[in-house]
PDB file of C-alpha atoms and ligand atoms in Angstrom:
ATOM      1  CA  MET A 111      42.315 260.694 -24.651  1.00 84.00           C
ATOM      2  CA  LEU A 112      41.603 257.270 -27.111  1.00 87.00           C
ATOM      3  CA  LYS A 113      37.751 258.406 -27.275  1.00 89.00           C
ATOM      4  CA  ALA A 114      38.926 261.679 -28.505  1.00 88.00           C
ATOM      5  CA  LEU A 115      41.619 260.710 -30.625  1.00 87.00           C
ATOM      6  CA  ARG A 116      39.309 258.295 -31.559  1.00 88.00           C
ATOM      7  CA  ALA A 117      36.976 260.999 -32.028  1.00 85.00           C
ATOM      8  CA  ARG A 118      39.451 262.985 -34.967  1.00 82.00           C
ATOM      9  CA  VAL A 119      40.097 259.948 -36.173  1.00 84.00           C
ATOM     10  CA  HIS A 120      36.100 259.715 -36.903  1.00 84.00           C
ATOM     11  CA  GLN A 121      35.851 263.221 -38.396  1.00 80.00           C
ATOM     12  CA  GLY A 122      38.561 262.626 -40.628  1.00 82.00           C
ATOM     13  CA  ARG A 123      39.695 265.857 -43.036  1.00 82.00           C
ATOM     14  CA  ARG A 124      37.404 269.087 -42.580  1.00 88.00           C
ATOM     15  CA  THR A 125      39.450 271.842 -44.560  1.00 93.00           C
ATOM     16  CA  ILE A 126      38.334 272.815 -48.030  1.00 94.00           C
ATOM     17  CA  SER A 127      40.512 271.884 -51.503  1.00 93.00           C
ATOM     18  CA  TYR A 128      39.758 275.552 -52.783  1.00 94.00           C
ATOM     19  CA  PRO A 129      40.851 276.757 -54.525  1.00 92.00           C
ATOM     20  CA  ASP A 130      42.105 273.392 -56.464  1.00 90.00           C
ATOM     21  CA  ASP A 131      38.179 272.021 -56.462  1.00 91.00           C
ATOM     22  CA  ALA A 132      35.180 274.321 -57.128  1.00 90.00           C
ATOM     23  CA  PRO A 133      33.354 274.919 -54.285  1.00 93.00           C
ATOM     24  CA  ALA A 134      30.388 272.922 -53.120  1.00 90.00           C
ATOM     25  CA  LEU A 135      27.462 275.450 -52.883  1.00 94.00           C
ATOM     26  CA  PRO A 136      24.563 274.539 -51.468  1.00 93.00           C
ATOM     27  CA  ASP A 137      21.283 274.948 -53.827  1.00 92.00           C
ATOM     28  CA  ARG A 138      19.393 277.921 -52.183  1.00 92.00           C
ATOM     29  CA  PHE A 139      22.796 280.077 -52.669  1.00 95.00           C
ATOM     30  CA  ARG A 140      22.105 283.605 -53.895  1.00 95.00           C
ATOM     31  CA  GLY A 141      24.631 284.807 -56.109  1.00 95.00           C
ATOM     32  CA  LEU A 142      25.146 286.583 -59.011  1.00 95.00           C
ATOM     33  CA  PRO A 143      21.347 287.879 -60.568  1.00 94.00           C
ATOM     34  CA  ARG A 144      20.313 287.927 -64.385  1.00 91.00           C
ATOM     35  CA  LEU A 145      19.055 290.598 -66.200  1.00 91.00           C
ATOM     36  CA  ASP A 146      16.476 289.693 -68.697  1.00 89.00           C
ATOM     37  CA  ALA A 147      16.106 292.720 -70.324  1.00 80.00           C
ATOM     38  CA  GLU A 148      13.978 291.092 -73.036  1.00 85.00           C
ATOM     39  CA  ARG A 149      11.539 290.464 -70.308  1.00 88.00           C
ATOM     40  CA  CYS A 150      11.182 293.228 -69.718  1.00 87.00           C
ATOM     41  CA  GLY A 151       7.850 296.273 -70.086  1.00 83.00           C
ATOM     42  CA  PRO A 152       8.823 299.618 -70.629  1.00 80.00           C
ATOM     43  CA  ASP A 153       6.508 301.379 -68.443  1.00 86.00           C
ATOM     44  CA  CYS A 154       7.394 298.168 -65.752  1.00 91.00           C
ATOM     45  CA  ALA A 155       9.077 299.249 -62.029  1.00 93.00           C
ATOM     46  CA  ARG A 156       7.102 297.126 -60.004  1.00 95.00           C
ATOM     47  CA  CYS A 157      11.209 295.758 -58.977  1.00 96.00           C
ATOM     48  CA  ILE A 158      12.047 299.106 -58.263  1.00 96.00           C
ATOM     49  CA  ASP A 159       9.611 300.094 -56.473  1.00 97.00           C
ATOM     50  CA  ALA A 160      10.183 296.846 -54.242  1.00 97.00           C
ATOM     51  CA  CYS A 161      13.786 297.410 -53.652  1.00 97.00           C
ATOM     52  CA  PRO A 162      14.580 298.515 -50.391  1.00 97.00           C
ATOM     53  CA  THR A 163      17.777 300.467 -51.077  1.00 97.00           C
ATOM     54  CA  GLY A 164      17.104 301.678 -54.636  1.00 96.00           C
ATOM     55  CA  ALA A 165      19.350 298.394 -56.249  1.00 97.00           C
ATOM     56  CA  LEU A 166      17.787 299.070 -58.985  1.00 95.00           C
ATOM     57  CA  VAL A 167      17.322 301.941 -61.655  1.00 91.00           C
ATOM     58  CA  LYS A 168      15.676 302.391 -64.595  1.00 88.00           C
ATOM     59  CA  ARG A 169      17.962 304.467 -67.701  1.00 83.00           C
ATOM     60  CA  ASP A 170      16.392 304.876 -71.463  1.00 81.00           C
ATOM     61  CA  GLY A 171      14.160 301.883 -70.773  1.00 80.00           C
ATOM     62  CA  ARG A 172      16.716 299.587 -69.707  1.00 85.00           C
ATOM     63  CA  LEU A 173      17.026 297.909 -66.506  1.00 89.00           C
ATOM     64  CA  GLY A 174      20.068 298.431 -63.902  1.00 92.00           C
ATOM     65  CA  LEU A 175      21.310 296.873 -60.740  1.00 95.00           C
ATOM     66  CA  ASP A 176      23.434 297.791 -58.411  1.00 96.00           C
ATOM     67  CA  LEU A 177      25.373 294.898 -56.614  1.00 97.00           C
ATOM     68  CA  GLY A 178      26.849 297.156 -54.058  1.00 97.00           C
ATOM     69  CA  ARG A 179      23.483 297.675 -53.090  1.00 98.00           C
ATOM     70  CA  CYS A 180      21.629 294.831 -53.258  1.00 98.00           C
ATOM     71  CA  LEU A 181      20.853 293.150 -50.082  1.00 98.00           C
ATOM     72  CA  PHE A 182      20.097 289.259 -52.433  1.00 97.00           C
ATOM     73  CA  CYS A 183      16.907 289.989 -50.519  1.00 97.00           C
ATOM     74  CA  THR A 184      14.900 288.676 -53.767  1.00 96.00           C
ATOM     75  CA  ASP A 185      11.843 291.090 -52.725  1.00 97.00           C
ATOM     76  CA  CYS A 186      12.592 292.205 -57.236  1.00 96.00           C
ATOM     77  CA  VAL A 187      12.124 288.750 -58.246  1.00 96.00           C
ATOM     78  CA  GLU A 188       8.823 288.580 -56.073  1.00 96.00           C
ATOM     79  CA  ALA A 189       7.459 291.604 -57.978  1.00 96.00           C
ATOM     80  CA  CYS A 190       8.886 291.238 -60.890  1.00 95.00           C
ATOM     81  CA  PRO A 191       5.630 289.532 -63.253  1.00 93.00           C
ATOM     82  CA  GLU A 192       7.722 288.830 -65.810  1.00 93.00           C
ATOM     83  CA  GLY A 193      10.367 286.614 -64.048  1.00 93.00           C
ATOM     84  CA  ALA A 194      12.991 289.359 -65.700  1.00 92.00           C
ATOM     85  CA  ILE A 195      15.162 289.042 -62.239  1.00 94.00           C
ATOM     86  CA  ALA A 196      16.887 285.825 -61.620  1.00 94.00           C
ATOM     87  CA  TYR A 197      19.832 285.291 -59.039  1.00 94.00           C
ATOM     88  CA  GLY A 198      22.055 282.326 -59.583  1.00 92.00           C
ATOM     89  CA  GLY A 199      24.738 280.327 -58.290  1.00 93.00           C
ATOM     90  CA  GLU A 200      28.404 282.793 -59.527  1.00 94.00           C
ATOM     91  CA  TYR A 201      30.059 283.388 -56.707  1.00 95.00           C
ATOM     92  CA  ARG A 202      32.401 285.625 -57.402  1.00 95.00           C
ATOM     93  CA  MET A 203      31.539 288.653 -57.468  1.00 96.00           C
ATOM     94  CA  ALA A 204      34.089 290.947 -56.198  1.00 97.00           C
ATOM     95  CA  ALA A 205      34.575 293.467 -58.100  1.00 97.00           C
ATOM     96  CA  ARG A 206      37.959 296.204 -58.689  1.00 97.00           C
ATOM     97  CA  THR A 207      36.140 299.420 -59.010  1.00 96.00           C
ATOM     98  CA  ARG A 208      32.568 300.606 -58.154  1.00 96.00           C
ATOM     99  CA  GLU A 209      31.335 300.851 -61.309  1.00 94.00           C
ATOM    100  CA  GLU A 210      32.297 297.694 -62.077  1.00 94.00           C
ATOM    101  CA  LEU A 211      29.444 296.695 -59.512  1.00 96.00           C
ATOM    102  CA  VAL A 212      26.549 298.387 -61.961  1.00 93.00           C
ATOM    103  CA  LEU A 213      24.968 295.672 -64.022  1.00 91.00           C
ATOM    104  CA  ASP A 214      23.202 297.062 -67.058  1.00 82.00           C
ATOM    105  CA  GLY A 215      25.830 296.050 -69.608  1.00 68.00           C
ATOM    106  CA  PRO A 216      28.956 293.868 -70.546  1.00 66.00           C
ATOM    107  CA  ALA A 217      29.016 291.010 -67.876  1.00 79.00           C
ATOM    108  CA  LEU A 218      30.769 291.815 -64.312  1.00 87.00           C
ATOM    109  CA  PRO A 219      34.182 291.091 -64.983  1.00 88.00           C
ATOM    110  CA  LEU A 220      36.291 288.904 -62.664  1.00 91.00           C
ATOM    111  CA  VAL A 221      38.463 290.909 -60.095  1.00 92.00           C
ATOM    112  CA  ALA A 222      41.949 292.063 -61.395  1.00 92.00           C
ATOM    113  CA  ALA A 223      45.181 291.428 -59.714  1.00 94.00           C
ATOM    114  CA  LEU A 224      47.333 294.023 -58.179  1.00 94.00           C
ATOM    115  CA  ASP A 225      50.111 295.238 -59.601  1.00 94.00           C
ATOM    116  CA  ALA A 226      53.252 293.322 -60.142  1.00 95.00           C
ATOM    117  CA  GLU A 227      55.049 294.974 -57.064  1.00 95.00           C
ATOM    118  CA  THR A 228      51.881 295.081 -54.572  1.00 94.00           C
ATOM    119  CA  ARG A 229      51.792 291.419 -55.148  1.00 94.00           C
ATOM    120  CA  ARG A 230      55.079 290.314 -54.732  1.00 94.00           C
ATOM    121  CA  LEU A 231      54.878 292.389 -51.326  1.00 94.00           C
ATOM    122  CA  PHE A 232      51.269 290.375 -50.144  1.00 94.00           C
ATOM    123  CA  GLY A 233      51.314 288.113 -52.435  1.00 90.00           C
ATOM    124  CA  ARG A 234      52.754 285.066 -50.547  1.00 91.00           C
ATOM    125  CA  SER A 235      51.968 286.417 -46.879  1.00 95.00           C
ATOM    126  CA  LEU A 236      48.828 288.909 -46.508  1.00 97.00           C
ATOM    127  CA  LYS A 237      48.023 290.049 -42.855  1.00 98.00           C
ATOM    128  CA  LEU A 238      45.305 291.969 -42.229  1.00 98.00           C
ATOM    129  CA  ARG A 239      43.194 294.399 -40.203  1.00 98.00           C
ATOM    130  CA  GLN A 240      39.307 294.193 -39.685  1.00 98.00           C
ATOM    131  CA  VAL A 241      37.375 297.275 -38.517  1.00 98.00           C
ATOM    132  CA  SER A 242      34.174 296.648 -37.838  1.00 98.00           C
ATOM    133  CA  ALA A 243      32.756 300.219 -38.941  1.00 98.00           C
ATOM    134  CA  GLY A 244      28.824 299.752 -37.591  1.00 96.00           C
ATOM    135  CA  GLY A 245      27.286 296.872 -39.070  1.00 91.00           C
ATOM    136  CA  CYS A 246      25.604 294.365 -38.031  1.00 96.00           C
ATOM    137  CA  ASN A 247      27.815 291.849 -37.500  1.00 96.00           C
ATOM    138  CA  GLY A 248      26.622 289.110 -40.417  1.00 97.00           C
ATOM    139  CA  CYS A 249      29.542 290.573 -42.619  1.00 98.00           C
ATOM    140  CA  GLU A 250      32.221 289.944 -39.711  1.00 98.00           C
ATOM    141  CA  ALA A 251      30.631 286.321 -38.804  1.00 97.00           C
ATOM    142  CA  ASP A 252      31.337 285.446 -42.965  1.00 97.00           C
ATOM    143  CA  VAL A 253      34.633 286.650 -42.175  1.00 98.00           C
ATOM    144  CA  ASN A 254      35.136 284.684 -39.203  1.00 97.00           C
ATOM    145  CA  VAL A 255      33.819 281.503 -40.875  1.00 97.00           C
ATOM    146  CA  LEU A 256      37.487 282.260 -43.077  1.00 98.00           C
ATOM    147  CA  ASN A 257      39.403 281.381 -39.583  1.00 96.00           C
ATOM    148  CA  THR A 258      37.706 277.861 -39.154  1.00 96.00           C
ATOM    149  CA  VAL A 259      39.194 274.763 -39.770  1.00 94.00           C
ATOM    150  CA  VAL A 260      36.598 273.860 -42.382  1.00 95.00           C
ATOM    151  CA  PHE A 261      38.537 277.510 -44.872  1.00 97.00           C
ATOM    152  CA  ASP A 262      41.599 277.729 -42.716  1.00 97.00           C
ATOM    153  CA  LEU A 263      42.584 280.543 -44.357  1.00 97.00           C
ATOM    154  CA  GLY A 264      46.006 280.705 -42.910  1.00 96.00           C
ATOM    155  CA  ARG A 265      47.193 277.814 -45.118  1.00 96.00           C
ATOM    156  CA  LEU A 266      46.158 280.687 -47.681  1.00 96.00           C
ATOM    157  CA  GLY A 267      49.136 283.204 -46.211  1.00 96.00           C
ATOM    158  CA  ILE A 268      46.437 284.991 -45.416  1.00 97.00           C
ATOM    159  CA  GLN A 269      46.158 286.478 -41.688  1.00 97.00           C
ATOM    160  CA  PHE A 270      44.453 288.601 -39.468  1.00 98.00           C
ATOM    161  CA  VAL A 271      45.859 290.143 -37.174  1.00 98.00           C
ATOM    162  CA  ALA A 272      45.512 292.500 -34.286  1.00 96.00           C
ATOM    163  CA  SER A 273      47.849 295.179 -34.321  1.00 97.00           C
ATOM    164  CA  PRO A 274      46.901 297.854 -37.818  1.00 97.00           C
ATOM    165  CA  ARG A 275      50.899 298.271 -37.086  1.00 98.00           C
ATOM    166  CA  HIS A 276      51.568 294.615 -38.420  1.00 97.00           C
ATOM    167  CA  ALA A 277      48.925 294.670 -40.937  1.00 98.00           C
ATOM    168  CA  ASP A 278      49.109 295.087 -44.582  1.00 98.00           C
ATOM    169  CA  GLY A 279      46.136 296.631 -45.409  1.00 98.00           C
ATOM    170  CA  LEU A 280      42.070 296.807 -43.744  1.00 98.00           C
ATOM    171  CA  LEU A 281      39.007 294.852 -44.609  1.00 98.00           C
ATOM    172  CA  ILE A 282      36.326 296.656 -43.909  1.00 98.00           C
ATOM    173  CA  THR A 283      32.801 295.900 -43.064  1.00 98.00           C
ATOM    174  CA  GLY A 284      29.687 298.286 -41.934  1.00 98.00           C
ATOM    175  CA  PRO A 285      28.831 301.143 -44.030  1.00 98.00           C
ATOM    176  CA  VAL A 286      31.220 303.881 -41.568  1.00 98.00           C
ATOM    177  CA  THR A 287      29.126 305.042 -38.696  1.00 98.00           C
ATOM    178  CA  GLU A 288      29.871 309.006 -38.613  1.00 98.00           C
ATOM    179  CA  ASN A 289      31.039 306.964 -34.970  1.00 97.00           C
ATOM    180  CA  MET A 290      33.502 305.274 -36.769  1.00 98.00           C
ATOM    181  CA  ARG A 291      34.637 307.517 -38.961  1.00 98.00           C
ATOM    182  CA  LEU A 292      37.796 308.955 -36.722  1.00 98.00           C
ATOM    183  CA  ALA A 293      38.370 305.451 -35.916  1.00 98.00           C
ATOM    184  CA  LEU A 294      38.616 303.759 -39.316  1.00 98.00           C
ATOM    185  CA  ARG A 295      40.927 306.980 -40.632  1.00 98.00           C
ATOM    186  CA  LYS A 296      43.307 306.186 -37.864  1.00 98.00           C
ATOM    187  CA  THR A 297      43.470 303.171 -38.103  1.00 98.00           C
ATOM    188  CA  TYR A 298      44.554 303.105 -41.917  1.00 98.00           C
ATOM    189  CA  ASP A 299      47.111 305.748 -41.103  1.00 98.00           C
ATOM    190  CA  ALA A 300      48.389 303.456 -38.386  1.00 98.00           C
ATOM    191  CA  VAL A 301      49.043 300.880 -41.266  1.00 98.00           C
ATOM    192  CA  PRO A 302      52.389 301.403 -42.851  1.00 97.00           C
ATOM    193  CA  GLY A 303      52.931 301.961 -46.414  1.00 94.00           C
ATOM    194  CA  PRO A 304      51.867 300.474 -49.443  1.00 96.00           C
ATOM    195  CA  LYS A 305      48.493 299.271 -47.914  1.00 97.00           C
ATOM    196  CA  ILE A 306      45.154 298.240 -49.294  1.00 97.00           C
ATOM    197  CA  VAL A 307      41.755 298.519 -48.741  1.00 98.00           C
ATOM    198  CA  ILE A 308      39.406 295.388 -48.681  1.00 98.00           C
ATOM    199  CA  ALA A 309      35.175 296.686 -47.987  1.00 98.00           C
ATOM    200  CA  VAL A 310      32.815 293.430 -47.178  1.00 98.00           C
ATOM    201  CA  GLY A 311      29.664 294.086 -47.602  1.00 98.00           C
ATOM    202  CA  ALA A 312      26.585 295.997 -49.271  1.00 98.00           C
ATOM    203  CA  CYS A 313      27.182 298.308 -45.682  1.00 98.00           C
ATOM    204  CA  ALA A 314      30.898 298.836 -46.668  1.00 98.00           C
ATOM    205  CA  ILE A 315      30.586 299.474 -50.280  1.00 98.00           C
ATOM    206  CA  SER A 316      27.682 301.939 -50.065  1.00 98.00           C
ATOM    207  CA  GLY A 317      25.945 301.647 -46.697  1.00 97.00           C
ATOM    208  CA  GLY A 318      23.365 299.238 -47.624  1.00 97.00           C
ATOM    209  CA  PRO A 319      20.435 299.130 -45.523  1.00 97.00           C
ATOM    210  CA  TYR A 320      21.829 302.365 -43.959  1.00 97.00           C
ATOM    211  CA  VAL A 321      21.963 303.863 -47.187  1.00 96.00           C
ATOM    212  CA  ASP A 322      21.437 307.690 -47.115  1.00 95.00           C
ATOM    213  CA  HIS A 323      21.645 307.584 -42.547  1.00 96.00           C
ATOM    214  CA  PRO A 324      22.495 311.130 -41.708  1.00 96.00           C
ATOM    215  CA  GLU A 325      25.010 309.243 -38.922  1.00 97.00           C
ATOM    216  CA  VAL A 326      26.265 307.020 -41.956  1.00 97.00           C
ATOM    217  CA  HIS A 327      29.031 307.611 -44.794  1.00 97.00           C
ATOM    218  CA  ASN A 328      27.605 304.950 -47.173  1.00 97.00           C
ATOM    219  CA  GLY A 329      30.762 303.190 -47.443  1.00 97.00           C
ATOM    220  CA  ALA A 330      34.220 303.209 -47.403  1.00 98.00           C
ATOM    221  CA  HIS A 331      35.264 304.812 -50.257  1.00 98.00           C
ATOM    222  CA  ARG A 332      33.582 307.811 -48.441  1.00 97.00           C
ATOM    223  CA  VAL A 333      37.116 307.590 -46.141  1.00 97.00           C
ATOM    224  CA  LEU A 334      39.367 306.218 -47.440  1.00 98.00           C
ATOM    225  CA  PRO A 335      40.431 304.478 -50.879  1.00 98.00           C
ATOM    226  CA  VAL A 336      39.197 301.084 -51.810  1.00 98.00           C
ATOM    227  CA  ASP A 337      41.215 298.452 -52.946  1.00 98.00           C
ATOM    228  CA  LEU A 338      38.729 295.828 -53.460  1.00 98.00           C
ATOM    229  CA  TYR A 339      34.529 295.333 -52.994  1.00 98.00           C
ATOM    230  CA  VAL A 340      32.933 292.757 -52.059  1.00 98.00           C
ATOM    231  CA  PRO A 341      29.386 292.311 -52.583  1.00 98.00           C
ATOM    232  CA  GLY A 342      26.729 290.474 -50.714  1.00 98.00           C
ATOM    233  CA  CYS A 343      24.475 291.149 -47.292  1.00 98.00           C
ATOM    234  CA  PRO A 344      26.957 289.027 -46.472  1.00 97.00           C
ATOM    235  CA  PRO A 345      29.113 287.569 -48.843  1.00 98.00           C
ATOM    236  CA  HIS A 346      29.582 283.876 -48.796  1.00 97.00           C
ATOM    237  CA  PRO A 347      32.670 282.968 -47.633  1.00 97.00           C
ATOM    238  CA  TYR A 348      33.508 281.581 -51.448  1.00 97.00           C
ATOM    239  CA  THR A 349      32.554 284.862 -52.483  1.00 97.00           C
ATOM    240  CA  ILE A 350      35.481 287.122 -49.792  1.00 98.00           C
ATOM    241  CA  LEU A 351      37.344 284.368 -50.654  1.00 97.00           C
ATOM    242  CA  HIS A 352      37.769 284.868 -54.439  1.00 96.00           C
ATOM    243  CA  GLY A 353      38.226 287.868 -54.276  1.00 97.00           C
ATOM    244  CA  LEU A 354      41.090 287.913 -51.896  1.00 97.00           C
ATOM    245  CA  LEU A 355      42.909 285.459 -54.035  1.00 96.00           C
ATOM    246  CA  GLY A 356      42.244 287.265 -57.238  1.00 96.00           C
ATOM    247  CA  LEU A 357      43.815 290.085 -55.792  1.00 96.00           C
ATOM    248  CA  LEU A 358      46.514 288.692 -55.100  1.00 96.00           C
ATOM    249  CA  GLY A 359      47.236 286.886 -58.463  1.00 93.00           C
ATOM    250  CA  ARG A 360      46.750 284.324 -56.675  1.00 90.00           C
ATOM    251  CA  ILE A 361      44.026 281.974 -58.549  1.00 84.00           C
ATOM    252  CA  ASP A 362      43.165 280.978 -61.741  1.00 73.00           C
ATOM    253  CA  GLN A 363      39.780 281.977 -63.218  1.00 64.00           C
ATOM    254  CA  ARG A 364      38.365 279.239 -64.104  1.00 60.00           C
ATOM    255  CA  PRO A 365      36.721 277.709 -60.897  1.00 53.00           C
ATOM    256  CA  GLY A 366      38.675 274.604 -59.680  1.00 50.00           C
ATOM    257  CA  GLY A 367      41.970 276.319 -61.501  1.00 53.00           C
ATOM    258  CA  PRO A 368      44.751 275.634 -60.073  1.00 50.00           C
ATOM    259  CA  ARG A 369      46.687 277.994 -58.389  1.00 49.00           C
ATOM    260  CA  THR A 370      49.281 280.442 -59.960  1.00 43.00           C
TER     261      THR A 370
HETATM  262  S1  SF4 B  56      17.671 291.299 -54.414  1.00 52.65           S
HETATM  263 FE1  SF4 B  56      18.664 293.194 -54.147  1.00 52.65          FE
HETATM  264  S2  SF4 B  56      17.813 294.338 -56.021  1.00 52.65           S
HETATM  265 FE2  SF4 B  56      16.467 293.102 -55.973  1.00 52.65          FE
HETATM  266  S3  SF4 B  56      14.993 293.990 -54.589  1.00 52.65           S
HETATM  267 FE3  SF4 B  56      16.258 292.812 -53.041  1.00 52.65          FE
HETATM  268  S4  SF4 B  56      18.301 294.747 -52.491  1.00 52.65           S
HETATM  269 FE4  SF4 B  56      17.277 295.348 -54.478  1.00 52.65          FE
HETATM  270  S1  SF4 B  57      26.435 294.476 -44.967  1.00 52.65           S
HETATM  271 FE1  SF4 B  57      24.285 293.140 -44.777  1.00 52.65          FE
HETATM  272  S2  SF4 B  57      25.302 291.684 -43.459  1.00 52.65           S
HETATM  273 FE2  SF4 B  57      26.789 292.926 -43.693  1.00 52.65          FE
HETATM  274  S3  SF4 B  57      26.866 294.546 -42.134  1.00 52.65           S
HETATM  275 FE3  SF4 B  57      25.312 295.525 -43.519  1.00 52.65          FE
HETATM  276  S4  SF4 B  57      23.646 294.640 -43.366  1.00 52.65           S
HETATM  277 FE4  SF4 B  57      24.714 293.226 -41.618  1.00 52.65          FE
END
């Protein structure tokens, strides 16, 4: 017993201070990509050919990237001879609409909060039912990280619950396979209104690596109304957490800014 207590004291505090302090992300973290259109040759399509999910397109000679389809695999970076694509350290990538995730013009806006009435209901206490709708479990693993002592999601008033009847909304991972479509629909119907839906990961946004497979529905928005999209394959826990807090209006949108 004494040994266990000594070890616990030695461990000290493990819970991060986010969102009061900016996150410490590893050098290898792949965040929001930057497209440098000036470097891009007019007839070059090497990155487009290299992309496994069709996330890159050229319209009127201008390169666009759909973050909702991107796996952050960086095959496009390696394929580009001009260095026109680079992945940076920006982890704040969640969006309220599908259209915002298509990068070919203005910068991706920071996630906008829910309306005042919904924030009044969920802002201090949000219960979510997680539905795994056919993915690889990578996204589920990173969602689970939020429940560890490091992130301690409960300290922020956000918890996962077992029953949809006790939930305020759904957090969906996976591309929504045909096998999961009815179960997802029934789970949504069992959540009392008003309710919110959060799509986490490339699969839940667009089908991800399974896009256009005959047994998948290419994302949660094909089945349900979605309030928040969190891109990544899988998204980093900080990206998910920033999206959740932004949706609830619980975070100053500057890195490390105080909660509001
Ligand atoms: S990083 Fe994204 S855009 Fe680039 S090749 Fe991979 S999936 Fe396509
Ligand atoms: S988005 Fe990537 S990590 Fe998440 S379920 Fe799909 S394939 Fe797995």
